[in-house]
Amino acid sequence: MNSSQIRFGVWAPVHGPRAALQDPTEPFDASWDHNKKIVLEAEALGFDSTLVAQHTVNPHLPKSDQLEAWTGSAGLAALTKRIEIIAAVKPLLYHPVVLAKMALQIENISRGRFGLNLVNAWNRQEFAKAGMPFPEHDDRYAYGREWISIVVRLLRGETVNHEGPNFQICDYTLTPRSLHRERPRIYVGGESEPARALVADHGDVWLINGQPLPDVTSLIADVRRRPRRGAGLQFGLSAFVIARQTEKEAHDYLRHLFALAERDAEIRAVQRSNTDAKVVMFQTMAKSPRVGSNGGTAAGLVGNYDQVAERIAAFHAAGIELFMLQFQPLLDEMRTFAREIFPRVRWSVAHGAAHRSGSGWTQTDDRTTIPKEGVT
């Protein structure tokens, strides 16, 4: 059993619901007030982290609201006391000096509870409509590698001199540095070869998109084999959760979400047309139907309370330390998860019960996949 502490996070609703955009039980609301309410409730329930996705315009409904990640994260940092605030960032949108300064400010507002999630942009239109360049996939990662190498040094309080293909920086130091630790934690998303190399060199936590346990185990093993300096790398997993008293109830609700998601078919088609086909996340998601973003229900966290807890314990045993979760309807499902799953996971991890007899789940159990009648 993995000995690291298990943590649970929740995706902030910065651009509306994650599974179906036209759900009458989850009206679209990407407002500051709604995000504040969700994150404060998550903290009160015992969740450890929240992830604030970064988009300048809503990637699904361009005329609908989109919370700004970094000003929103600063506000959340000031209002919360315990939960970690993780803000996503696309390097192409921010000069590393400016971003590092913002990160240090939120780090000190939060008293050492801030993390930044480095992501490789996928939405061409977000850049094209602003007249900004959108390089090829591997070129974006090369840019991000140079970018984060500067940011990390500035976060540590170093004086930076840098001459590179994208940035020329002379004698730059940022103060105050973190008043609470060496620097904020750095999360890295993406599963392509450049992403794996980047996280091995510069990340603290690799955020893996939701997928079955054998695939996640293979990804972790690959990155663990890579040379690395400093502390060991930790791993996180994104997943959409449907937990009910019975397995049938869970899968009935999954079918309900699929039916709702069918109403979004035209919206999703536009999104796919704007997506860089080389982004591995979308290649992985195309392998099987699922609801939710960033892998969604492909992680198999759909079932009765015991099954979901045991599957989480199995992922934890494989090396997952942080579970970044999605729910719909968000508030009610967060409360159910905290009440029913938190204690079961603690019991499973403590007793090594991830694969106990009668759990009803194995790595090849087809009940962890999505019913064939579903649509993406």
Coordinates of N, CA and C in Angstrom, one line a residue, residues 178-353:
S178 N 8.2 33.3 -1.0 CA 7.3 32.6 -0.1 C 7.7 32.8 1.3
L179 N 6.8 33.2 2.1 CA 7.1 33.4 3.6 C 6.8 32.1 4.4
H180 N 6.4 31.0 3.7 CA 6.0 29.8 4.4 C 6.7 28.6 4.0
R181 N 7.4 28.5 2.9 CA 8.1 27.4 2.4 C 9.0 27.8 1.3
E182 N 9.7 26.8 0.7 CA 10.7 27.2 -0.4 C 10.0 27.8 -1.6
R183 N 8.8 27.3 -2.0 CA 8.1 27.8 -3.1 C 6.7 27.1 -3.2
P184 N 5.8 27.6 -4.0 CA 4.5 26.9 -4.2 C 4.8 25.6 -4.9
R185 N 3.8 24.7 -4.7 CA 3.9 23.4 -5.4 C 3.5 23.5 -6.9
I186 N 4.2 22.7 -7.7 CA 4.0 22.8 -9.2 C 3.4 21.5 -9.6
Y187 N 2.2 21.6 -10.2 CA 1.5 20.5 -10.8 C 1.7 20.6 -12.3
V188 N 1.8 19.4 -13.0 CA 1.9 19.4 -14.4 C 0.9 18.4 -15.0
G189 N 0.2 18.9 -16.0 CA -0.8 18.0 -16.7 C -0.2 17.6 -18.1
G190 N -0.9 16.6 -18.7 CA -0.4 16.1 -20.0 C 0.2 14.8 -19.9
E191 N 0.0 14.0 -21.0 CA 0.5 12.6 -21.0 C 1.4 12.3 -22.2
S192 N 1.6 13.3 -23.0 CA 2.5 13.0 -24.2 C 3.9 12.8 -23.7
E193 N 4.8 12.4 -24.6 CA 6.2 12.3 -24.3 C 6.8 13.6 -23.8
P194 N 6.6 14.7 -24.5 CA 7.2 16.0 -23.9 C 6.6 16.3 -22.5
A195 N 5.3 16.0 -22.3 CA 4.8 16.3 -21.0 C 5.4 15.4 -19.9
R196 N 5.6 14.1 -20.2 CA 6.3 13.2 -19.2 C 7.7 13.7 -18.9
A197 N 8.4 14.1 -19.9 CA 9.8 14.6 -19.6 C 9.8 15.9 -18.8
L198 N 8.8 16.7 -19.1 CA 8.7 18.0 -18.4 C 8.4 17.8 -16.9
V199 N 7.4 16.9 -16.6 CA 7.0 16.7 -15.2 C 8.2 16.0 -14.4
A200 N 8.9 15.1 -15.1 CA 10.0 14.5 -14.4 C 11.1 15.5 -14.1
D201 N 11.3 16.5 -14.9 CA 12.3 17.5 -14.6 C 11.9 18.7 -13.7
H202 N 10.6 19.1 -13.8 CA 10.2 20.3 -13.1 C 9.0 20.2 -12.2
G203 N 8.3 19.1 -12.3 CA 7.0 19.0 -11.5 C 7.2 18.5 -10.1
D204 N 6.2 18.8 -9.3 CA 6.1 18.1 -8.0 C 5.0 17.1 -8.0
V205 N 4.0 17.3 -8.8 CA 2.9 16.4 -8.9 C 2.5 16.3 -10.3
W206 N 2.3 15.0 -10.8 CA 1.8 14.8 -12.2 C 0.3 14.5 -12.1
L207 N -0.5 15.3 -12.7 CA -1.9 15.1 -12.8 C -2.3 14.3 -14.0
I208 N -2.8 13.1 -13.8 CA -3.1 12.1 -14.8 C -4.6 12.2 -15.1
N209 N -5.0 12.2 -16.4 CA -6.4 12.2 -16.7 C -7.0 10.8 -16.4
G210 N -8.3 10.8 -16.0 CA -9.0 9.6 -15.6 C -8.9 8.5 -16.6
Q211 N -8.5 7.3 -16.2 CA -8.5 6.2 -17.1 C -8.3 4.9 -16.2
P212 N -8.5 3.7 -16.8 CA -8.5 2.5 -15.9 C -7.2 2.3 -15.2
L213 N -7.3 1.6 -14.1 CA -6.1 1.4 -13.2 C -4.9 0.8 -13.9
P214 N -5.0 -0.2 -14.8 CA -3.8 -0.7 -15.4 C -3.1 0.4 -16.2
D215 N -3.8 1.2 -16.9 CA -3.2 2.3 -17.7 C -2.6 3.3 -16.8
V216 N -3.2 3.7 -15.7 CA -2.6 4.6 -14.8 C -1.3 4.0 -14.2
T217 N -1.4 2.8 -13.8 CA -0.2 2.1 -13.2 C 1.0 2.1 -14.2
S218 N 0.7 1.9 -15.5 CA 1.7 2.0 -16.5 C 2.3 3.4 -16.7
L219 N 1.5 4.4 -16.7 CA 1.9 5.8 -16.8 C 2.9 6.1 -15.6
I220 N 2.4 5.8 -14.4 CA 3.3 6.1 -13.2 C 4.6 5.4 -13.3
A221 N 4.6 4.1 -13.7 CA 5.9 3.4 -13.8 C 6.8 4.0 -14.8
D222 N 6.3 4.5 -16.0 CA 7.1 5.1 -17.0 C 7.8 6.4 -16.4
V223 N 7.0 7.2 -15.7 CA 7.6 8.5 -15.3 C 8.6 8.2 -14.1
R224 N 8.3 7.2 -13.3 CA 9.1 6.9 -12.1 C 10.5 6.4 -12.6
R225 N 10.6 5.8 -13.8 CA 11.9 5.3 -14.3 C 12.8 6.5 -14.8
R226 N 12.3 7.6 -14.9 CA 13.0 8.7 -15.5 C 13.9 9.4 -14.5
P227 N 15.1 9.8 -14.9 CA 16.0 10.5 -14.0 C 15.4 11.8 -13.5
R228 N 15.7 12.0 -12.2 CA 15.0 13.2 -11.5 C 15.9 13.7 -10.4
R229 N 16.0 15.0 -10.3 CA 16.7 15.6 -9.1 C 15.7 16.0 -8.0
G230 N 16.2 15.9 -6.8 CA 15.4 16.4 -5.7 C 14.4 15.4 -5.2
A231 N 13.3 15.9 -4.6 CA 12.3 15.0 -3.9 C 11.6 14.2 -5.0
G232 N 11.0 13.1 -4.5 CA 10.3 12.2 -5.4 C 9.0 12.8 -5.9
L233 N 8.6 12.4 -7.1 CA 7.4 12.9 -7.7 C 6.2 12.3 -7.1
Q234 N 5.1 13.1 -7.0 CA 3.8 12.6 -6.5 C 2.9 12.5 -7.7
F235 N 1.8 11.8 -7.5 CA 0.8 11.6 -8.7 C -0.6 11.9 -8.2
G236 N -1.3 12.6 -9.2 CA -2.7 12.8 -9.0 C -3.5 12.3 -10.1
L237 N -4.8 12.1 -9.9 CA -5.7 11.5 -10.9 C -7.0 12.3 -10.9
S238 N -7.4 12.7 -12.1 CA -8.7 13.3 -12.3 C -9.8 12.3 -12.5
A239 N -11.0 12.4 -11.9 CA -12.0 11.4 -12.1 C -13.4 12.0 -11.8
F240 N -14.4 11.6 -12.5 CA -15.8 11.9 -12.3 C -16.4 10.8 -11.4
V241 N -17.0 11.1 -10.3 CA -17.5 10.1 -9.4 C -19.1 10.1 -9.4
I242 N -19.6 8.8 -9.4 CA -21.0 8.6 -9.2 C -21.1 7.5 -8.2
A243 N -21.4 7.8 -6.9 CA -21.4 6.9 -5.8 C -22.9 6.8 -5.3
R244 N -23.4 5.6 -5.2 CA -24.8 5.4 -4.7 C -24.9 4.3 -3.7
Q245 N -26.0 4.1 -3.1 CA -26.1 3.0 -2.2 C -26.0 1.6 -2.9
T246 N -26.5 1.5 -4.2 CA -26.4 0.3 -4.9 C -25.7 0.6 -6.2
E247 N -25.1 -0.5 -6.8 CA -24.4 -0.3 -8.1 C -25.4 0.0 -9.2
K248 N -26.6 -0.6 -9.1 CA -27.6 -0.3 -10.1 C -28.0 1.2 -10.1
E249 N -28.2 1.8 -8.9 CA -28.5 3.2 -8.9 C -27.4 4.0 -9.5
A250 N -26.2 3.7 -9.3 CA -25.0 4.4 -9.8 C -25.1 4.4 -11.4
H251 N -25.3 3.2 -11.9 CA -25.2 3.0 -13.4 C -26.5 3.6 -14.0
D252 N -27.6 3.5 -13.3 CA -28.8 4.2 -13.8 C -28.6 5.7 -13.9
Y253 N -27.9 6.3 -12.9 CA -27.6 7.7 -13.0 C -26.6 8.0 -14.0
L254 N -25.6 7.2 -14.2 CA -24.7 7.4 -15.3 C -25.4 7.4 -16.7
R255 N -26.4 6.5 -16.9 CA -27.1 6.5 -18.1 C -27.9 7.8 -18.2
H256 N -28.4 8.3 -17.1 CA -29.2 9.6 -17.1 C -28.3 10.7 -17.6
L257 N -27.0 10.7 -17.1 CA -26.1 11.8 -17.5 C -25.7 11.7 -19.0
F258 N -25.6 10.4 -19.4 CA -25.3 10.3 -20.9 C -26.5 10.8 -21.7
A259 N -27.7 10.6 -21.3 CA -28.8 11.1 -22.0 C -28.8 12.6 -22.0
L260 N -28.5 13.2 -20.9 CA -28.4 14.7 -20.8 C -27.3 15.2 -21.7
A261 N -26.2 14.5 -21.7 CA -25.0 14.9 -22.5 C -25.3 14.8 -24.0
E262 N -26.2 14.0 -24.4 CA -26.6 14.0 -25.8 C -27.1 15.3 -26.3
R263 N -27.7 16.1 -25.4 CA -28.2 17.4 -25.8 C -27.0 18.4 -26.2
D264 N -25.8 18.0 -25.7 CA -24.6 18.9 -25.9 C -23.9 18.5 -27.2
A265 N -24.4 17.6 -28.0 CA -23.6 17.0 -29.1 C -23.1 18.1 -30.0
E266 N -23.9 19.1 -30.4 CA -23.4 20.2 -31.3 C -22.3 21.0 -30.6
I267 N -22.5 21.3 -29.3 CA -21.5 22.0 -28.6 C -20.2 21.3 -28.6
R268 N -20.2 20.0 -28.3 CA -19.0 19.2 -28.3 C -18.3 19.1 -29.6
A269 N -19.1 19.1 -30.7 CA -18.6 19.0 -32.0 C -17.7 20.2 -32.3
V270 N -18.3 21.4 -31.9 CA -17.5 22.6 -32.1 C -16.2 22.6 -31.3
Q271 N -16.3 22.1 -30.1 CA -15.1 22.0 -29.2 C -14.1 21.1 -29.9
R272 N -14.5 20.0 -30.4 CA -13.5 19.1 -31.1 C -12.9 19.7 -32.3
S273 N -13.7 20.5 -33.0 CA -13.1 21.2 -34.2 C -12.0 22.2 -33.8
N274 N -12.1 22.7 -32.6 CA -11.1 23.7 -32.1 C -9.9 23.1 -31.4
T275 N -9.9 21.8 -31.3 CA -9.0 21.1 -30.5 C -7.8 20.6 -31.3
D276 N -6.6 20.8 -30.8 CA -5.4 20.3 -31.4 C -5.4 18.8 -31.3
A277 N -5.4 18.1 -32.5 CA -5.6 16.7 -32.6 C -4.4 15.9 -31.9
K278 N -3.3 16.6 -31.7 CA -2.1 16.0 -31.1 C -2.2 15.9 -29.6
V279 N -3.2 16.6 -29.0 CA -3.3 16.5 -27.5 C -3.7 15.1 -27.1
V280 N -2.9 14.5 -26.3 CA -3.1 13.1 -25.9 C -4.3 12.9 -25.1
M281 N -4.7 13.9 -24.2 CA -5.9 13.8 -23.4 C -7.1 13.5 -24.3
F282 N -7.3 14.1 -25.4 CA -8.4 13.9 -26.2 C -8.3 12.6 -27.0
Q283 N -7.1 12.2 -27.3 CA -6.9 10.9 -27.9 C -7.3 9.8 -27.0
T284 N -7.0 9.9 -25.7 CA -7.3 8.9 -24.7 C -8.8 8.9 -24.5
M285 N -9.4 10.1 -24.4 CA -10.9 10.2 -24.2 C -11.7 9.6 -25.3
A286 N -11.1 9.6 -26.5 CA -11.8 9.0 -27.7 C -11.9 7.5 -27.7
K287 N -11.2 6.9 -26.8 CA -11.1 5.4 -26.8 C -12.4 4.7 -26.3
S288 N -13.1 5.4 -25.4 CA -14.4 4.9 -24.9 C -15.3 6.0 -24.5
P289 N -16.6 5.7 -24.5 CA -17.5 6.8 -24.0 C -17.3 7.0 -22.5
R290 N -17.5 8.3 -22.2 CA -17.5 8.6 -20.8 C -18.1 10.0 -20.6
V291 N -18.5 10.3 -19.4 CA -19.0 11.7 -19.1 C -18.0 12.3 -18.2
G292 N -18.0 13.7 -18.2 CA -17.0 14.4 -17.4 C -15.8 14.8 -18.3
S293 N -15.0 15.7 -17.8 CA -13.8 16.1 -18.6 C -12.6 15.5 -18.0
N294 N -11.5 15.6 -18.7 CA -10.2 15.1 -18.2 C -10.2 13.7 -17.8
G295 N -10.9 12.9 -18.7 CA -11.0 11.4 -18.4 C -12.3 11.0 -17.8
G296 N -12.9 11.9 -17.0 CA -14.2 11.7 -16.4 C -14.4 10.3 -15.8
T297 N -15.5 9.6 -16.2 CA -15.8 8.3 -15.6 C -15.0 7.2 -16.1
A298 N -14.0 7.4 -17.0 CA -13.1 6.3 -17.4 C -12.3 5.7 -16.3
A299 N -12.1 6.5 -15.2 CA -11.4 5.9 -14.0 C -12.2 4.9 -13.3
G300 N -13.5 4.7 -13.6 CA -14.2 3.6 -13.0 C -14.8 3.9 -11.6
L301 N -14.8 5.2 -11.2 CA -15.4 5.5 -9.9 C -16.9 5.7 -10.0
V302 N -17.5 4.7 -10.5 CA -19.0 4.6 -10.6 C -19.4 3.3 -10.0
G303 N -20.2 3.3 -8.9 CA -20.7 2.1 -8.2 C -21.3 2.4 -6.9
N304 N -21.4 1.4 -6.1 CA -21.9 1.6 -4.7 C -20.8 2.2 -3.9
Y305 N -21.1 2.6 -2.7 CA -20.2 3.3 -1.8 C -18.9 2.5 -1.6
D306 N -19.1 1.2 -1.3 CA -17.9 0.4 -1.0 C -17.1 0.2 -2.2
Q307 N -17.7 0.0 -3.4 CA -16.9 -0.2 -4.6 C -16.1 1.1 -4.9
V308 N -16.7 2.2 -4.9 CA -16.0 3.4 -5.2 C -14.8 3.6 -4.2
A309 N -15.0 3.4 -2.9 CA -14.0 3.5 -1.9 C -12.8 2.5 -2.2
E310 N -13.2 1.3 -2.5 CA -12.1 0.3 -2.8 C -11.3 0.6 -4.1
R311 N -12.0 1.1 -5.1 CA -11.3 1.5 -6.3 C -10.3 2.7 -6.0
I312 N -10.8 3.6 -5.2 CA -9.9 4.7 -4.8 C -8.7 4.2 -4.1
A313 N -8.9 3.2 -3.2 CA -7.8 2.6 -2.4 C -6.8 1.9 -3.3
A314 N -7.4 1.3 -4.4 CA -6.5 0.6 -5.3 C -5.6 1.5 -6.1
F315 N -6.2 2.7 -6.6 CA -5.4 3.7 -7.2 C -4.4 4.2 -6.3
H316 N -4.7 4.4 -5.0 CA -3.8 4.9 -4.1 C -2.6 4.0 -3.9
A317 N -2.9 2.7 -3.8 CA -1.9 1.7 -3.7 C -0.9 1.7 -4.9
A318 N -1.5 2.1 -6.1 CA -0.6 2.1 -7.3 C 0.2 3.4 -7.3
G319 N -0.1 4.4 -6.4 CA 0.8 5.6 -6.4 C 0.0 6.9 -6.4
I320 N -1.3 6.9 -6.6 CA -2.1 8.1 -6.7 C -2.2 8.7 -5.2
E321 N -1.8 9.9 -5.1 CA -1.8 10.6 -3.8 C -3.0 11.6 -3.7
L322 N -3.3 12.3 -4.9 CA -4.3 13.3 -4.9 C -5.4 12.8 -5.9
F323 N -6.7 12.8 -5.5 CA -7.8 12.6 -6.4 C -8.5 13.9 -6.6
M324 N -8.4 14.4 -7.9 CA -9.1 15.6 -8.2 C -10.4 15.3 -8.9
L325 N -11.5 15.5 -8.2 CA -12.8 14.9 -8.5 C -13.8 15.9 -9.1
Q326 N -14.7 15.3 -9.9 CA -15.8 16.0 -10.5 C -17.1 15.3 -10.1
F327 N -18.2 16.1 -9.9 CA -19.5 15.6 -9.6 C -20.6 16.4 -10.3
Q328 N -21.7 15.8 -10.4 CA -22.9 16.5 -10.9 C -24.2 15.8 -10.4
P329 N -25.1 16.6 -9.7 CA -24.9 18.0 -9.3 C -23.8 18.1 -8.2
L330 N -23.1 19.2 -8.4 CA -21.8 19.3 -7.7 C -21.9 19.4 -6.1
L331 N -22.8 20.2 -5.6 CA -22.8 20.4 -4.2 C -23.4 19.2 -3.5
D332 N -24.5 18.7 -4.0 CA -25.1 17.5 -3.3 C -24.1 16.3 -3.4
E333 N -23.5 16.1 -4.5 CA -22.6 14.9 -4.6 C -21.3 15.1 -3.8
M334 N -20.8 16.3 -3.7 CA -19.7 16.5 -2.8 C -20.0 16.1 -1.4
R335 N -21.2 16.5 -0.9 CA -21.6 16.2 0.4 C -21.8 14.7 0.6
T336 N -22.3 14.0 -0.4 CA -22.5 12.6 -0.3 C -21.1 11.9 -0.2
F337 N -20.2 12.4 -1.1 CA -18.8 11.8 -1.1 C -18.2 11.9 0.3
A338 N -18.3 13.1 0.8 CA -17.6 13.4 2.1 C -18.2 12.5 3.2
R339 N -19.5 12.3 3.2 CA -20.2 11.5 4.2 C -20.0 10.0 4.1
E340 N -20.0 9.6 2.8 CA -20.0 8.1 2.6 C -18.7 7.5 2.2
I341 N -17.9 8.3 1.5 CA -16.7 7.7 0.9 C -15.4 8.0 1.7
F342 N -15.4 9.2 2.3 CA -14.2 9.6 3.2 C -13.9 8.5 4.2
P343 N -14.9 8.1 5.0 CA -14.6 7.1 6.1 C -14.3 5.7 5.5
R344 N -15.0 5.3 4.4 CA -14.7 4.0 3.8 C -13.3 4.0 3.2
V345 N -12.9 5.1 2.6 CA -11.5 5.1 2.0 C -10.5 4.9 3.1
R346 N -10.7 5.7 4.2 CA -9.7 5.6 5.3 C -9.7 4.1 5.8
W347 N -10.8 3.5 5.9 CA -10.9 2.1 6.4 C -10.1 1.2 5.4
S348 N -10.4 1.4 4.1 CA -9.8 0.5 3.1 C -8.3 0.6 3.1
V349 N -7.8 1.9 3.1 CA -6.4 2.1 3.1 C -5.7 1.5 4.3
A350 N -6.4 1.7 5.5 CA -5.8 1.2 6.7 C -5.7 -0.3 6.8
H351 N -6.7 -1.0 6.1 CA -6.8 -2.4 6.2 C -6.3 -3.1 4.9
G352 N -5.8 -2.3 4.0 CA -5.3 -2.9 2.7 C -6.4 -3.7 2.0
A353 N -7.6 -3.0 2.0 CA -8.8 -3.8 1.5 C -9.2 -3.5 0.1

